[in-house]
mmCIF file of C-alpha atoms in Angstrom:
data_model
loop_
_atom_site.group_PDB
_atom_site.id
_atom_site.type_symbol
_atom_site.label_atom_id
_atom_site.label_comp_id
_atom_site.label_asym_id
_atom_site.label_seq_id
_atom_site.Cartn_x
_atom_site.Cartn_y
_atom_site.Cartn_z
ATOM 1 C CA MET A 285 98.787 74.972 131.231
ATOM 2 C CA VAL A 286 100.665 78.042 130.647
ATOM 3 C CA LYS A 287 101.360 78.515 127.024
ATOM 4 C CA PRO A 288 105.237 78.570 126.275
ATOM 5 C CA ALA A 289 106.919 81.261 124.342
ATOM 6 C CA ALA A 290 107.296 80.569 120.521
ATOM 7 C CA GLU A 291 110.805 79.380 120.061
ATOM 8 C CA PRO A 292 112.912 81.114 117.704
ATOM 9 C CA GLU A 293 113.700 78.456 115.656
ATOM 10 C CA VAL A 294 110.163 77.903 114.931
ATOM 11 C CA GLU A 295 109.647 81.564 113.794
ATOM 12 C CA SER A 296 112.520 81.251 111.672
ATOM 13 C CA PHE A 297 111.058 78.052 110.152
ATOM 14 C CA LEU A 298 107.529 79.829 109.725
ATOM 15 C CA ALA A 299 109.627 82.757 108.019
ATOM 16 C CA MET A 300 111.321 80.276 105.524
ATOM 17 C CA LEU A 301 107.797 78.760 104.769
ATOM 18 C CA ALA A 302 106.471 82.542 103.752
ATOM 19 C CA ALA A 303 109.561 83.294 101.791
ATOM 20 C CA GLN A 304 110.601 80.676 100.125
ATOM 21 C CA ARG A 305 107.602 78.456 99.173
ATOM 22 C CA GLY A 306 104.841 81.284 99.436
ATOM 23 C CA ALA A 307 102.915 79.874 101.962
ATOM 24 C CA ALA A 308 99.819 81.543 102.531
ATOM 25 C CA ALA A 309 98.793 83.274 106.096
ATOM 26 C CA ASN A 310 96.072 80.676 106.802
ATOM 27 C CA THR A 311 98.838 77.952 106.290
ATOM 28 C CA LEU A 312 101.494 79.597 108.596
ATOM 29 C CA SER A 313 98.997 79.977 111.226
ATOM 30 C CA ALA A 314 98.240 76.152 111.104
ATOM 31 C CA TYR A 315 101.614 75.339 111.390
ATOM 32 C CA ARG A 316 102.215 77.551 114.427
ATOM 33 C CA ARG A 317 99.063 76.075 116.068
ATOM 34 C CA ASP A 318 100.331 72.716 115.532
ATOM 35 C CA LEU A 319 103.945 73.306 116.634
ATOM 36 C CA ALA A 320 102.984 75.192 119.606
ATOM 37 C CA GLY A 321 100.420 72.409 120.690
ATOM 38 C CA ALA A 322 103.181 69.850 120.329
ATOM 39 C CA ALA A 323 105.605 72.047 122.669
ATOM 40 C CA GLN A 324 102.928 72.037 125.138
ATOM 41 C CA ILE A 325 103.273 68.463 125.370
ATOM 42 C CA ILE A 326 107.013 67.466 125.013
ATOM 43 C CA GLY A 327 108.576 70.916 125.768
ATOM 44 C CA LYS A 328 110.948 72.838 123.688
ATOM 45 C CA LEU A 329 110.890 71.108 120.100
ATOM 46 C CA VAL A 330 114.538 72.324 119.213
ATOM 47 C CA GLN A 331 115.645 70.015 122.192
ATOM 48 C CA ALA A 332 113.355 67.157 121.796
ATOM 49 C CA GLY A 333 114.728 63.574 121.272
ATOM 50 C CA ARG A 334 113.053 60.665 119.762
ATOM 51 C CA GLU A 335 111.719 59.441 123.364
ATOM 52 C CA ASP A 336 109.621 62.949 123.442
ATOM 53 C CA ILE A 337 108.186 62.642 120.330
ATOM 54 C CA ALA A 338 107.216 59.470 121.087
ATOM 55 C CA LYS A 339 104.930 60.528 123.646
ATOM 56 C CA LEU A 340 102.786 62.515 121.121
ATOM 57 C CA ALA A 341 101.327 59.339 119.932
ATOM 58 C CA THR A 342 99.386 59.082 123.297
ATOM 59 C CA ALA A 343 98.751 62.624 123.438
ATOM 60 C CA TRP A 344 97.389 62.446 119.843
ATOM 61 C CA VAL A 345 95.511 59.113 119.957
ATOM 62 C CA GLU A 346 91.859 60.812 120.120
ATOM 63 C CA LEU A 347 92.666 62.494 116.962
ATOM 64 C CA ALA A 348 91.020 62.268 113.651
ATOM 65 C CA PRO A 349 93.597 60.671 111.130
ATOM 66 C CA SER A 350 93.522 63.755 108.865
ATOM 67 C CA SER A 351 94.417 65.868 111.973
ATOM 68 C CA LEU A 352 97.130 63.627 113.058
ATOM 69 C CA ALA A 353 98.657 63.795 109.843
ATOM 70 C CA ARG A 354 98.592 67.402 109.491
ATOM 71 C CA LYS A 355 100.251 67.846 112.960
ATOM 72 C CA ALA A 356 103.135 65.291 112.150
ATOM 73 C CA SER A 357 103.777 66.845 108.860
ATOM 74 C CA ALA A 358 104.139 69.929 110.409
ATOM 75 C CA LEU A 359 106.622 68.760 112.951
ATOM 76 C CA ARG A 360 108.575 66.528 110.266
ATOM 77 C CA GLN A 361 109.252 69.725 108.272
ATOM 78 C CA PHE A 362 109.891 71.425 111.014
ATOM 79 C CA TYR A 363 112.937 69.006 111.934
ATOM 80 C CA GLY A 364 113.890 68.710 108.239
ATOM 81 C CA PHE A 365 114.507 72.663 108.314
ATOM 82 C CA LEU A 366 116.524 72.277 111.659
ATOM 83 C CA LEU A 367 118.773 69.987 109.874
ATOM 84 C CA ASP A 368 119.125 71.639 106.523
ATOM 85 C CA GLU A 369 120.245 75.025 108.660
ATOM 86 C CA GLY A 370 122.822 72.999 110.708
ATOM 87 C CA LEU A 371 120.642 73.546 114.131
ATOM 88 C CA ARG A 372 120.555 69.999 114.607
ATOM 89 C CA GLU A 373 122.475 66.740 113.643
ATOM 90 C CA ASP A 374 119.700 64.383 114.029
ATOM 91 C CA ASP A 375 116.121 64.037 112.978
ATOM 92 C CA PRO A 376 113.755 62.655 115.627
ATOM 93 C CA SER A 377 110.432 62.759 113.228
ATOM 94 C CA SER A 378 110.863 59.057 112.501
ATOM 95 C CA ALA A 379 109.284 58.538 116.059
ATOM 96 C CA LEU A 380 106.085 60.358 115.266
ATOM 97 C CA PRO A 381 102.730 58.255 115.232
ATOM 98 C CA ARG A 382 101.614 57.531 111.811
ATOM 99 C CA PRO A 383 97.987 57.828 110.880
ATOM 100 C CA ARG A 384 96.456 54.865 109.015
ATOM 101 C CA ALA A 385 93.958 56.094 106.994
ATOM 102 C CA ARG A 386 93.246 56.569 103.183
ATOM 103 C CA ARG A 387 92.296 60.011 102.061
ATOM 104 C CA THR A 388 88.535 60.562 102.085
ATOM 105 C CA LEU A 389 87.032 61.242 98.831
ATOM 106 C CA PRO A 390 84.870 64.201 98.285
ATOM 107 C CA ARG A 391 81.113 64.330 98.842
ATOM 108 C CA LEU A 392 79.553 64.328 95.839
ATOM 109 C CA LEU A 393 76.542 66.394 94.219
ATOM 110 C CA GLY A 394 74.751 65.151 91.366
ATOM 111 C CA HIS A 395 73.590 67.068 88.165
ATOM 112 C CA GLU A 396 69.952 67.042 89.450
ATOM 113 C CA ALA A 397 70.679 68.567 92.497
ATOM 114 C CA VAL A 398 72.815 71.176 90.674
ATOM 115 C CA GLY A 399 70.290 71.731 88.534
ATOM 116 C CA ALA A 400 67.634 72.275 91.313
ATOM 117 C CA LEU A 401 70.094 74.743 92.625
ATOM 118 C CA PHE A 402 70.537 76.659 89.410
ATOM 119 C CA LEU A 403 66.494 76.748 88.934
ATOM 120 C CA THR A 404 65.977 78.266 92.022
ATOM 121 C CA ALA A 405 68.776 80.944 91.761
ATOM 122 C CA GLU A 406 68.010 81.705 88.281
ATOM 123 C CA ALA A 407 64.060 82.529 89.642
ATOM 124 C CA ASP A 408 65.507 84.592 91.813
ATOM 125 C CA GLY A 409 67.751 86.399 89.237
ATOM 126 C CA ALA A 410 65.002 86.857 87.023
ATOM 127 C CA ALA A 411 63.463 89.151 89.661
ATOM 128 C CA GLY A 412 66.072 91.508 89.031
ATOM 129 C CA THR A 413 66.810 92.023 92.718
ATOM 130 C CA PRO A 414 70.636 92.640 93.856
ATOM 131 C CA GLU A 415 70.326 89.645 96.257
ATOM 132 C CA GLY A 416 68.991 87.349 93.382
ATOM 133 C CA LEU A 417 71.366 88.677 90.775
ATOM 134 C CA ARG A 418 74.353 88.384 93.543
ATOM 135 C CA MET A 419 73.559 84.645 94.420
ATOM 136 C CA LEU A 420 73.218 83.570 90.783
ATOM 137 C CA ALA A 421 76.871 84.896 90.017
ATOM 138 C CA LEU A 422 78.098 83.375 93.035
ATOM 139 C CA LEU A 423 76.837 80.100 92.087
ATOM 140 C CA GLU A 424 77.820 80.336 88.625
ATOM 141 C CA LEU A 425 81.474 80.936 89.613
ATOM 142 C CA LEU A 426 81.496 78.188 92.306
ATOM 143 C CA TYR A 427 80.161 75.599 89.892
ATOM 144 C CA GLY A 428 81.128 77.065 86.463
ATOM 145 C CA SER A 429 85.048 77.976 87.456
ATOM 146 C CA GLY A 430 85.593 75.695 90.302
ATOM 147 C CA LEU A 431 86.625 78.413 92.603
ATOM 148 C CA ARG A 432 87.618 78.109 96.577
ATOM 149 C CA ALA A 433 85.119 79.972 98.849
ATOM 150 C CA THR A 434 88.293 82.334 99.637
ATOM 151 C CA GLU A 435 89.026 82.922 96.050
ATOM 152 C CA LEU A 436 85.447 83.767 95.385
ATOM 153 C CA VAL A 437 84.734 86.181 98.157
ATOM 154 C CA SER A 438 87.816 88.053 97.838
ATOM 155 C CA LEU A 439 87.822 88.109 93.952
ATOM 156 C CA PRO A 440 88.831 91.923 93.252
ATOM 157 C CA ILE A 441 87.141 94.265 90.429
ATOM 158 C CA ALA A 442 90.652 94.087 88.748
ATOM 159 C CA ALA A 443 90.701 90.201 88.190
ATOM 160 C CA VAL A 444 87.414 90.362 85.741
ATOM 161 C CA PRO A 445 88.813 91.587 82.183
ATOM 162 C CA ARG A 446 86.496 93.668 79.957
ATOM 163 C CA ASP A 447 87.480 91.591 76.821
ATOM 164 C CA ALA A 448 88.316 87.970 77.461
ATOM 165 C CA PRO A 449 86.348 85.341 79.111
ATOM 166 C CA PHE A 450 89.118 84.540 82.025
ATOM 167 C CA LEU A 451 89.367 85.374 85.519
ATOM 168 C CA THR A 452 92.787 86.195 87.093
ATOM 169 C CA ILE A 453 92.992 84.099 90.382
ATOM 170 C CA THR A 454 95.541 84.444 93.251
ATOM 171 C CA GLY A 455 95.001 80.989 94.683
ATOM 172 C CA LYS A 456 96.831 79.345 97.641
ATOM 173 C CA GLY A 457 100.411 80.579 98.489
ATOM 174 C CA GLY A 458 99.624 83.639 96.253
ATOM 175 C CA VAL A 459 99.905 81.350 93.269
ATOM 176 C CA GLN A 460 97.952 83.099 90.217
ATOM 177 C CA ARG A 461 96.406 81.210 87.490
ATOM 178 C CA MET A 462 93.758 81.931 84.403
ATOM 179 C CA VAL A 463 90.467 80.482 84.995
ATOM 180 C CA PRO A 464 87.904 80.250 82.241
ATOM 181 C CA VAL A 465 84.498 81.774 82.505
ATOM 182 C CA SER A 466 81.472 80.139 80.616
ATOM 183 C CA ALA A 467 79.423 82.557 78.637
ATOM 184 C CA ARG A 468 76.521 82.040 81.000
ATOM 185 C CA SER A 469 78.854 83.042 83.958
ATOM 186 C CA VAL A 470 79.933 85.911 82.059
ATOM 187 C CA LYS A 471 76.325 87.296 81.719
ATOM 188 C CA ALA A 472 75.577 86.620 85.387
ATOM 189 C CA LEU A 473 79.003 88.567 86.512
ATOM 190 C CA ALA A 474 77.644 91.192 84.207
ATOM 191 C CA ASP A 475 74.227 91.273 85.422
ATOM 192 C CA TRP A 476 75.299 91.656 89.119
ATOM 193 C CA LEU A 477 77.957 94.139 88.408
ATOM 194 C CA ALA A 478 75.256 96.360 86.874
ATOM 195 C CA VAL A 479 73.375 96.373 90.267
ATOM 196 C CA ARG A 480 76.343 96.127 92.557
ATOM 197 C CA GLY A 481 76.791 99.827 92.860
ATOM 198 C CA ARG A 482 80.162 101.913 92.259
ATOM 199 C CA GLY A 483 83.110 101.930 94.966
ATOM 200 C CA GLY A 484 84.951 99.126 96.638
ATOM 201 C CA ARG A 485 87.572 96.963 94.954
ATOM 202 C CA PHE A 486 85.825 93.565 95.590
ATOM 203 C CA VAL A 487 83.453 92.020 93.123
ATOM 204 C CA PHE A 488 81.282 91.192 96.259
ATOM 205 C CA PRO A 489 81.589 93.753 98.817
ATOM 206 C CA SER A 490 80.500 93.499 102.422
ATOM 207 C CA PRO A 491 77.935 96.410 103.531
ATOM 208 C CA LYS A 492 80.512 96.815 106.110
ATOM 209 C CA GLY A 493 83.442 97.241 103.972
ATOM 210 C CA GLY A 494 85.790 94.677 102.556
ATOM 211 C CA HIS A 495 84.293 91.705 100.993
ATOM 212 C CA LEU A 496 81.904 89.038 101.484
ATOM 213 C CA SER A 497 82.808 86.737 104.141
ATOM 214 C CA ARG A 498 83.126 83.235 103.825
ATOM 215 C CA VAL A 499 80.869 82.694 106.621
ATOM 216 C CA ARG A 500 77.873 84.641 104.814
ATOM 217 C CA LEU A 501 78.540 82.865 101.644
ATOM 218 C CA PHE A 502 78.239 79.389 103.398
ATOM 219 C CA GLN A 503 74.786 80.956 104.761
ATOM 220 C CA LEU A 504 73.498 82.113 101.620
ATOM 221 C CA LEU A 505 74.170 78.697 99.938
ATOM 222 C CA LYS A 506 72.658 76.891 102.693
ATOM 223 C CA ASP A 507 69.348 78.986 102.360
ATOM 224 C CA LEU A 508 69.546 78.420 98.482
ATOM 225 C CA ALA A 509 69.777 74.777 99.091
ATOM 226 C CA LEU A 510 66.784 74.777 101.493
ATOM 227 C CA ARG A 511 64.764 76.670 99.118
ATOM 228 C CA ALA A 512 65.491 74.396 96.460
ATOM 229 C CA GLY A 513 64.261 71.425 98.284
ATOM 230 C CA LEU A 514 67.906 69.808 98.969
ATOM 231 C CA ASN A 515 69.459 69.113 102.357
ATOM 232 C CA PRO A 516 71.501 72.428 103.367
ATOM 233 C CA GLU A 517 74.133 69.905 104.848
ATOM 234 C CA THR A 518 75.318 68.253 101.441
ATOM 235 C CA VAL A 519 75.809 71.954 99.878
ATOM 236 C CA SER A 520 79.054 74.025 100.542
ATOM 237 C CA PRO A 521 81.488 76.125 98.493
ATOM 238 C CA HIS A 522 83.862 73.063 98.401
ATOM 239 C CA VAL A 523 81.083 70.757 97.494
ATOM 240 C CA LEU A 524 80.216 72.709 94.482
ATOM 241 C CA ARG A 525 84.112 72.909 93.531
ATOM 242 C CA HIS A 526 84.066 69.244 93.876
ATOM 243 C CA ALA A 527 81.053 68.876 91.400
ATOM 244 C CA PHE A 528 82.727 71.439 88.974
ATOM 245 C CA ALA A 529 85.797 68.895 89.213
ATOM 246 C CA THR A 530 83.824 65.657 88.899
ATOM 247 C CA HIS A 531 81.389 66.676 86.112
ATOM 248 C CA LEU A 532 84.200 67.920 83.812
ATOM 249 C CA LEU A 533 86.149 64.454 84.142
ATOM 250 C CA GLU A 534 82.529 62.829 83.314
ATOM 251 C CA GLY A 535 82.459 65.036 80.238
ATOM 252 C CA GLY A 536 86.030 63.746 79.523
ATOM 253 C CA ALA A 537 88.406 66.552 80.598
ATOM 254 C CA ASP A 538 92.019 65.476 80.991
ATOM 255 C CA LEU A 539 93.523 65.434 84.436
ATOM 256 C CA ARG A 540 96.363 67.849 83.964
ATOM 257 C CA VAL A 541 93.680 70.388 82.504
ATOM 258 C CA LEU A 542 91.772 69.870 85.670
ATOM 259 C CA GLN A 543 94.804 70.377 87.968
ATOM 260 C CA THR A 544 95.544 73.549 86.012
ATOM 261 C CA LEU A 545 91.798 74.813 86.653
ATOM 262 C CA LEU A 546 91.509 73.751 90.292
ATOM 263 C CA GLY A 547 95.199 75.405 91.201
ATOM 264 C CA HIS A 548 96.544 72.168 92.502
ATOM 265 C CA ALA A 549 100.194 72.628 92.984
ATOM 266 C CA ASP A 550 100.653 68.652 92.998
ATOM 267 C CA ILE A 551 98.603 66.264 90.342
ATOM 268 C CA ALA A 552 98.395 63.990 93.241
ATOM 269 C CA THR A 553 95.532 66.229 94.793
ATOM 270 C CA THR A 554 93.641 66.214 91.445
ATOM 271 C CA GLN A 555 93.950 62.306 91.364
ATOM 272 C CA ILE A 556 91.361 61.972 94.177
ATOM 273 C CA TYR A 557 88.794 62.937 91.206
ATOM 274 C CA THR A 558 89.585 59.843 89.351
ATOM 275 C CA HIS A 559 87.344 57.739 91.189
ATOM 276 C CA VAL A 560 84.141 59.321 90.263
ATOM 277 C CA ASP A 561 84.371 58.325 86.332
ATOM 278 C CA SER A 562 85.251 54.619 87.288
ATOM 279 C CA ALA A 563 81.884 53.598 85.625
ATOM 280 C CA ARG A 564 82.857 55.863 82.525
ATOM 281 C CA LEU A 565 86.276 54.153 82.505
ATOM 282 C CA VAL A 566 85.045 50.487 82.706
ATOM 283 C CA ALA A 567 82.757 51.222 79.865
ATOM 284 C CA LEU A 568 85.360 52.465 77.786
ATOM 285 C CA VAL A 569 87.532 49.620 78.093
ATOM 286 C CA ASN A 570 84.557 47.017 77.355
ATOM 287 C CA GLU A 571 83.774 49.153 74.193
ATOM 288 C CA ARG A 572 87.081 50.021 73.018
ATOM 289 C CA HIS A 573 89.572 47.541 74.174
ATOM 290 C CA PRO A 574 90.070 44.815 71.568
ATOM 291 C CA LEU A 575 89.398 41.926 74.257
ATOM 292 C CA GLY A 576 86.637 43.863 75.516
ATOM 293 C CA LYS A 577 85.057 43.882 72.130
ATOM 294 C CA ALA A 578 85.628 40.302 71.660
ATOM 295 C CA ALA A 579 83.679 39.472 74.885
ATOM 296 C CA ASN A 580 80.841 41.645 73.816
ATOM 297 C CA SER A 581 80.639 39.797 70.236
#
């Protein structure tokens, strides 16, 4: 099938997302792909009626619930934009298929597995090689500060302050936040910067210029996991970010504080981590609630 030309209204919608909501380039690309894919099925989106939209249910029947939800969200926002701009008088998005799925829980990495990763990385770092010191710094910032993979590999030198244990992170949508760095992470980062060499604007530069790629970061973590005796499929930058959040909650961190540290725009995104602390919460009720005390007496 010949790919249809992008509709002017779609480009206007994407421009609005970029200008008013600060949508990141990856987000805009995903919206463009989803809208173009829908247009290939039902024709011009701006002219589509409820009957056309309903056809998507059949075309998308094999999609994973998360993919279906994402595509439906893109169209729903697009038609909302058309209404706001007076380009349509009706909203056909109510005919979109609705996924029946709960949000998946993050894959968990326990304290013992994290300890095995650090034991291996610290042994590499103790050898004083640039590769070993870099890996230890990467691991410290992934697990110790909860950075996203993209935030970590694209971290500029300017984001590392000289006199404060914080990093200035530019997250999704270009939103900046301050992320605390532990004393051990500060040392690992300083050790790496001492052997990194001069030149370049990124903390983790690539030999070919620019910064370390996300793909290379994944590869380095998989290799570390293998050498630590773990299944490489269970370890990734995102899993370590989940471990950071999970273990902070286990230690008693406030959900709002965690939202700030992770750079979540919506507290609902952070609340997915509350399931991991269920055992501690039950124990807390049993130990501290008056009825719990009466039952245990």
